[in-house]
Amino acid sequence: MQQNLETWLARREAAEGESGGGPAWVEGELRRYLECGILAHGFARARCSECGHDFLVAFYYKGRGVCPSCNARRMVEVAAQMVENVFPRLPVRQWVLSFPKRLRDFLERDAKLTGRVLQAFLRAVEAKLRAASPGAPADARFGGVGFVQRFGSALDCHLHLHCCLIDGVFAAAADGMRFFAATGLAEGTVATVQEAVRGRVLDLFEKPALLDDEATANMRGWSHAGGSSLDASIRIEA
C-alpha cells in the first residue's frame, strides 16, 4: 500500500476524468490505514508500577473497511460487549438471511429499505419463536441483536443479515419477566420462515415499484426459495 497508493490514485483519477477519481472517502480510508499502528502518528505508554517495565502502544485508526487489525479489534470488542453486558444466560440462535442478487443492489444503496427488510425478517422470526415456545402468551416478545453484513467471503458486494436471537420469548410475570424456551425449530420449520420472509421482502420491493409487476411475479414463482437463503443451524447453549 505504501509503495503503490499514489500511483493507483493518479491512474484512477486519469481513467475516471471529470468524476474526480471516485468517492473521497475511499482515498481517506486508505490514507488513514497507512497511519494505523505507526508510532509517529500517536501512541500511548503502558508501564507496570511494580516491576518498572514499560512499552509503547501505537494508536489505531478505528477504520471499518480496510485494516484487518482494526476489524478484528472491533469484532472482539463488540462480542465482549454482547456477552458481558447484553445477552442473558439463555440459549442463543444465529439466523442468517441472504437475498437474490437481483435485490442486493437496491439494499446496498438504500439504508431505509434495508431497515424495513430487517424489520420484516425479525417480525417473521418472532412469530415463529412465539409459536414454537410452549406456554408462551400471544403478547410474548423476543430479544436479540441484528447485524448488516455487506460483503461475502470473497469481499464481493453481498449484503445479508446476521441476527443473534434468544432462542425463545419473554412475557411479563408477577415477579418480573418469564422466559419460554423454543423447541422443535427443525429445518422444515425454518423453511416456513424463509417462505414468509420472501413474500414480505418482495412486497417491500413491489409497493414503491422498485421491481415491475412482471419481475415480482416471476420471482415469487422461483423454486429453491427464490434465490433467498435462511440458515438457523447454529445454536449456543445457555
Short mmCIF file of C-alpha atoms in Angstrom, two decimals:
data_model
loop_
_atom_site.label_atom_id
_atom_site.label_comp_id
_atom_site.label_asym_id
_atom_site.label_seq_id
_atom_site.Cartn_x
_atom_site.Cartn_y
_atom_site.Cartn_z
CA MET A 1 0.00 0.00 0.00
CA GLN A 2 2.79 2.45 0.88
CA GLN A 3 4.60 1.79 -2.39
CA ASN A 4 1.63 1.93 -4.75
CA LEU A 5 -1.12 4.15 -3.31
CA GLU A 6 -0.11 7.39 -5.03
CA THR A 7 0.32 5.66 -8.39
CA TRP A 8 -3.02 3.93 -8.05
CA LEU A 9 -4.84 7.16 -7.11
CA ALA A 10 -3.26 9.02 -10.05
CA ARG A 11 -4.20 6.30 -12.53
CA ARG A 12 -7.73 6.08 -11.19
CA GLU A 13 -8.22 9.84 -11.48
CA ALA A 14 -6.86 9.84 -15.01
CA ALA A 15 -9.12 6.96 -16.02
CA GLU A 16 -12.26 8.48 -14.49
CA GLY A 17 -11.57 12.02 -15.74
CA GLU A 18 -14.16 14.56 -14.62
CA SER A 19 -15.56 12.26 -11.94
CA GLY A 20 -12.57 13.23 -9.82
CA GLY A 21 -11.22 9.78 -9.13
CA GLY A 22 -14.19 8.34 -7.28
CA PRO A 23 -15.53 8.88 -3.75
CA ALA A 24 -13.29 10.91 -1.47
CA TRP A 25 -13.89 8.55 1.44
CA VAL A 26 -12.06 5.77 -0.40
CA GLU A 27 -8.84 7.78 -0.56
CA GLY A 28 -9.33 8.98 3.01
CA GLU A 29 -9.77 5.44 4.29
CA LEU A 30 -6.64 4.22 2.52
CA ARG A 31 -4.53 7.14 3.78
CA ARG A 32 -5.71 6.63 7.35
CA TYR A 33 -4.86 2.94 7.05
CA LEU A 34 -1.25 3.86 6.28
CA GLU A 35 -1.11 5.71 9.61
CA CYS A 36 -2.57 2.83 11.61
CA GLY A 37 -0.16 1.38 14.15
CA ILE A 38 2.66 3.83 13.28
CA LEU A 39 4.23 5.36 16.39
CA ALA A 40 4.90 8.65 14.57
CA HIS A 41 1.13 9.21 14.36
CA GLY A 42 0.48 8.81 18.08
CA PHE A 43 0.91 6.27 20.83
CA ALA A 44 0.30 5.54 24.49
CA ARG A 45 2.90 4.41 27.01
CA ALA A 46 1.99 1.47 29.23
CA ARG A 47 4.04 0.94 32.38
CA CYS A 48 3.98 -1.58 35.23
CA SER A 49 4.31 0.28 38.53
CA GLU A 50 5.67 -2.80 40.29
CA CYS A 51 8.47 -4.01 38.01
CA GLY A 52 9.06 -0.80 36.05
CA HIS A 53 8.67 -2.47 32.64
CA ASP A 54 7.09 -0.22 30.02
CA PHE A 55 6.28 -0.30 26.33
CA LEU A 56 4.59 1.83 23.68
CA VAL A 57 1.21 1.05 22.11
CA ALA A 58 0.58 2.74 18.76
CA PHE A 59 -2.84 4.27 18.14
CA TYR A 60 -5.06 2.54 15.60
CA TYR A 61 -7.35 4.45 13.26
CA LYS A 62 -10.55 2.53 14.06
CA GLY A 63 -11.46 2.00 10.43
CA ARG A 64 -14.23 -0.32 9.32
CA GLY A 65 -13.25 -1.43 5.87
CA VAL A 66 -9.53 -1.82 5.19
CA CYS A 67 -7.38 -2.61 8.21
CA PRO A 68 -7.59 -6.27 9.31
CA SER A 69 -6.23 -5.39 12.74
CA CYS A 70 -8.89 -2.72 13.36
CA ASN A 71 -11.62 -5.00 12.07
CA ALA A 72 -10.52 -7.82 14.38
CA ARG A 73 -10.29 -5.45 17.34
CA ARG A 74 -13.77 -4.09 16.67
CA MET A 75 -15.17 -7.61 16.32
CA VAL A 76 -13.67 -8.70 19.64
CA GLU A 77 -14.88 -5.55 21.44
CA VAL A 78 -18.44 -5.93 20.15
CA ALA A 79 -18.50 -9.63 21.01
CA ALA A 80 -17.29 -8.92 24.56
CA GLN A 81 -19.96 -6.23 24.97
CA MET A 82 -22.68 -8.60 23.77
CA VAL A 83 -21.59 -11.48 26.03
CA GLU A 84 -20.84 -9.48 29.16
CA ASN A 85 -23.50 -6.77 29.13
CA VAL A 86 -26.30 -7.53 26.65
CA PHE A 87 -27.25 -11.20 26.39
CA PRO A 88 -28.69 -13.01 29.42
CA ARG A 89 -27.55 -16.54 30.23
CA LEU A 90 -30.03 -18.15 27.87
CA PRO A 91 -29.66 -20.13 24.63
CA VAL A 92 -28.95 -18.02 21.53
CA ARG A 93 -29.53 -18.96 17.90
CA GLN A 94 -27.98 -17.27 14.86
CA TRP A 95 -30.33 -16.54 11.96
CA VAL A 96 -28.60 -15.65 8.68
CA LEU A 97 -30.65 -14.35 5.74
CA SER A 98 -29.24 -13.71 2.27
CA PHE A 99 -31.02 -12.31 -0.77
CA PRO A 100 -31.18 -12.90 -4.53
CA LYS A 101 -28.57 -10.96 -6.49
CA ARG A 102 -31.36 -9.05 -8.20
CA LEU A 103 -32.26 -7.37 -4.90
CA ARG A 104 -28.82 -6.76 -3.40
CA ASP A 105 -28.00 -3.56 -5.30
CA PHE A 106 -31.22 -1.92 -4.06
CA LEU A 107 -30.43 -2.90 -0.47
CA GLU A 108 -26.84 -1.73 -0.77
CA ARG A 109 -27.91 1.76 -1.90
CA ASP A 110 -30.97 2.29 0.31
CA ALA A 111 -30.39 2.10 4.07
CA LYS A 112 -34.06 2.74 4.87
CA LEU A 113 -35.13 -0.13 2.65
CA THR A 114 -32.59 -2.39 4.35
CA GLY A 115 -34.03 -1.37 7.71
CA ARG A 116 -37.56 -2.23 6.61
CA VAL A 117 -36.39 -5.59 5.28
CA LEU A 118 -34.64 -6.31 8.58
CA GLN A 119 -37.82 -5.43 10.50
CA ALA A 120 -39.92 -7.70 8.29
CA PHE A 121 -37.45 -10.52 8.81
CA LEU A 122 -37.41 -10.08 12.60
CA ARG A 123 -41.22 -9.96 12.80
CA ALA A 124 -41.43 -13.27 10.92
CA VAL A 125 -38.85 -14.89 13.20
CA GLU A 126 -40.56 -13.54 16.33
CA ALA A 127 -43.89 -15.03 15.25
CA LYS A 128 -42.26 -18.42 14.69
CA LEU A 129 -40.40 -18.31 18.02
CA ARG A 130 -43.64 -17.45 19.82
CA ALA A 131 -45.45 -20.34 18.15
CA ALA A 132 -42.57 -22.72 18.92
CA SER A 133 -42.35 -21.79 22.63
CA PRO A 134 -44.82 -23.92 24.66
CA GLY A 135 -46.92 -21.90 27.10
CA ALA A 136 -45.96 -18.51 25.64
CA PRO A 137 -48.82 -15.97 25.60
CA ALA A 138 -49.85 -14.15 22.43
CA ASP A 139 -48.10 -10.94 23.51
CA ALA A 140 -44.73 -12.60 24.24
CA ARG A 141 -41.74 -10.83 22.72
CA PHE A 142 -38.28 -11.92 21.69
CA GLY A 143 -34.84 -10.34 22.15
CA GLY A 144 -31.65 -10.20 20.13
CA VAL A 145 -29.21 -8.17 18.07
CA GLY A 146 -29.09 -7.80 14.28
CA PHE A 147 -26.06 -7.00 12.14
CA VAL A 148 -26.00 -5.98 8.47
CA GLN A 149 -23.10 -7.72 6.70
CA ARG A 150 -22.21 -6.01 3.42
CA PHE A 151 -19.71 -8.39 1.84
CA GLY A 152 -19.11 -12.09 1.30
CA SER A 153 -16.10 -14.32 1.92
CA ALA A 154 -14.51 -13.12 -1.35
CA LEU A 155 -15.02 -9.43 -0.35
CA ASP A 156 -17.70 -9.17 -3.02
CA CYS A 157 -20.79 -6.97 -2.62
CA HIS A 158 -23.12 -9.36 -0.82
CA LEU A 159 -25.45 -7.69 1.69
CA HIS A 160 -27.00 -10.19 4.10
CA LEU A 161 -28.28 -10.22 7.68
CA HIS A 162 -26.84 -11.88 10.77
CA CYS A 163 -29.20 -11.90 13.76
CA CYS A 164 -28.26 -13.37 17.14
CA LEU A 165 -31.59 -14.03 18.85
CA ILE A 166 -32.53 -15.50 22.22
CA ASP A 167 -33.95 -18.95 21.42
CA GLY A 168 -37.38 -18.31 22.90
CA VAL A 169 -39.63 -15.47 24.01
CA PHE A 170 -40.33 -13.38 27.12
CA ALA A 171 -43.56 -12.39 28.81
CA ALA A 172 -44.42 -10.28 31.82
CA ALA A 173 -44.91 -12.16 35.09
CA ALA A 174 -45.74 -11.22 38.68
CA ASP A 175 -42.06 -11.35 39.66
CA GLY A 176 -40.72 -9.63 36.53
CA MET A 177 -40.16 -11.50 33.27
CA ARG A 178 -40.65 -15.15 32.40
CA PHE A 179 -38.74 -16.93 29.64
CA PHE A 180 -40.35 -19.56 27.39
CA ALA A 181 -37.79 -21.69 25.54
CA ALA A 182 -38.38 -22.51 21.88
CA THR A 183 -38.50 -26.16 20.84
CA GLY A 184 -38.72 -28.03 17.57
CA LEU A 185 -37.01 -25.48 15.33
CA ALA A 186 -36.12 -28.08 12.72
CA GLU A 187 -35.12 -27.49 9.11
CA GLY A 188 -38.73 -27.66 7.95
CA THR A 189 -39.77 -25.00 10.45
CA VAL A 190 -37.02 -22.67 9.29
CA ALA A 191 -38.17 -23.21 5.69
CA THR A 192 -41.62 -21.83 6.56
CA VAL A 193 -39.98 -18.70 7.99
CA GLN A 194 -37.92 -18.36 4.82
CA GLU A 195 -41.01 -18.55 2.63
CA ALA A 196 -42.83 -15.97 4.75
CA VAL A 197 -39.86 -13.62 4.66
CA ARG A 198 -39.53 -13.94 0.89
CA GLY A 199 -43.14 -12.82 0.43
CA ARG A 200 -42.76 -9.86 2.78
CA VAL A 201 -39.50 -8.73 1.18
CA LEU A 202 -40.98 -8.85 -2.32
CA ASP A 203 -43.94 -6.82 -1.06
CA LEU A 204 -41.48 -4.12 0.06
CA PHE A 205 -39.93 -4.04 -3.40
CA GLU A 206 -43.27 -4.10 -5.21
CA LYS A 207 -45.01 -1.21 -3.44
CA PRO A 208 -42.51 1.54 -4.41
CA ALA A 209 -42.18 -0.10 -7.86
CA LEU A 210 -38.51 -0.92 -7.46
CA LEU A 211 -39.40 -4.03 -9.43
CA ASP A 212 -42.16 -4.11 -12.03
CA ASP A 213 -45.13 -6.44 -11.64
CA GLU A 214 -43.78 -8.97 -14.11
CA ALA A 215 -40.40 -9.23 -12.36
CA THR A 216 -42.02 -9.56 -8.94
CA ALA A 217 -44.43 -12.25 -10.14
CA ASN A 218 -41.56 -14.08 -11.76
CA MET A 219 -39.53 -14.04 -8.54
CA ARG A 220 -42.49 -15.22 -6.49
CA GLY A 221 -42.65 -18.29 -8.71
CA TRP A 222 -38.99 -19.19 -8.41
CA SER A 223 -38.23 -22.58 -6.91
CA HIS A 224 -35.48 -23.22 -4.34
CA ALA A 225 -36.71 -20.36 -2.12
CA GLY A 226 -36.44 -17.85 -4.95
CA GLY A 227 -32.75 -17.18 -4.50
CA SER A 228 -33.08 -16.39 -0.81
CA SER A 229 -31.32 -18.41 1.85
CA LEU A 230 -32.05 -18.70 5.56
CA ASP A 231 -29.87 -20.64 7.96
CA ALA A 232 -30.59 -21.12 11.68
CA SER A 233 -28.49 -24.21 12.41
CA ILE A 234 -26.03 -22.56 14.82
CA ARG A 235 -27.29 -22.58 18.40
CA ILE A 236 -25.29 -21.75 21.53
CA GLU A 237 -26.48 -23.22 24.82
CA ALA A 238 -27.15 -21.02 27.83
#
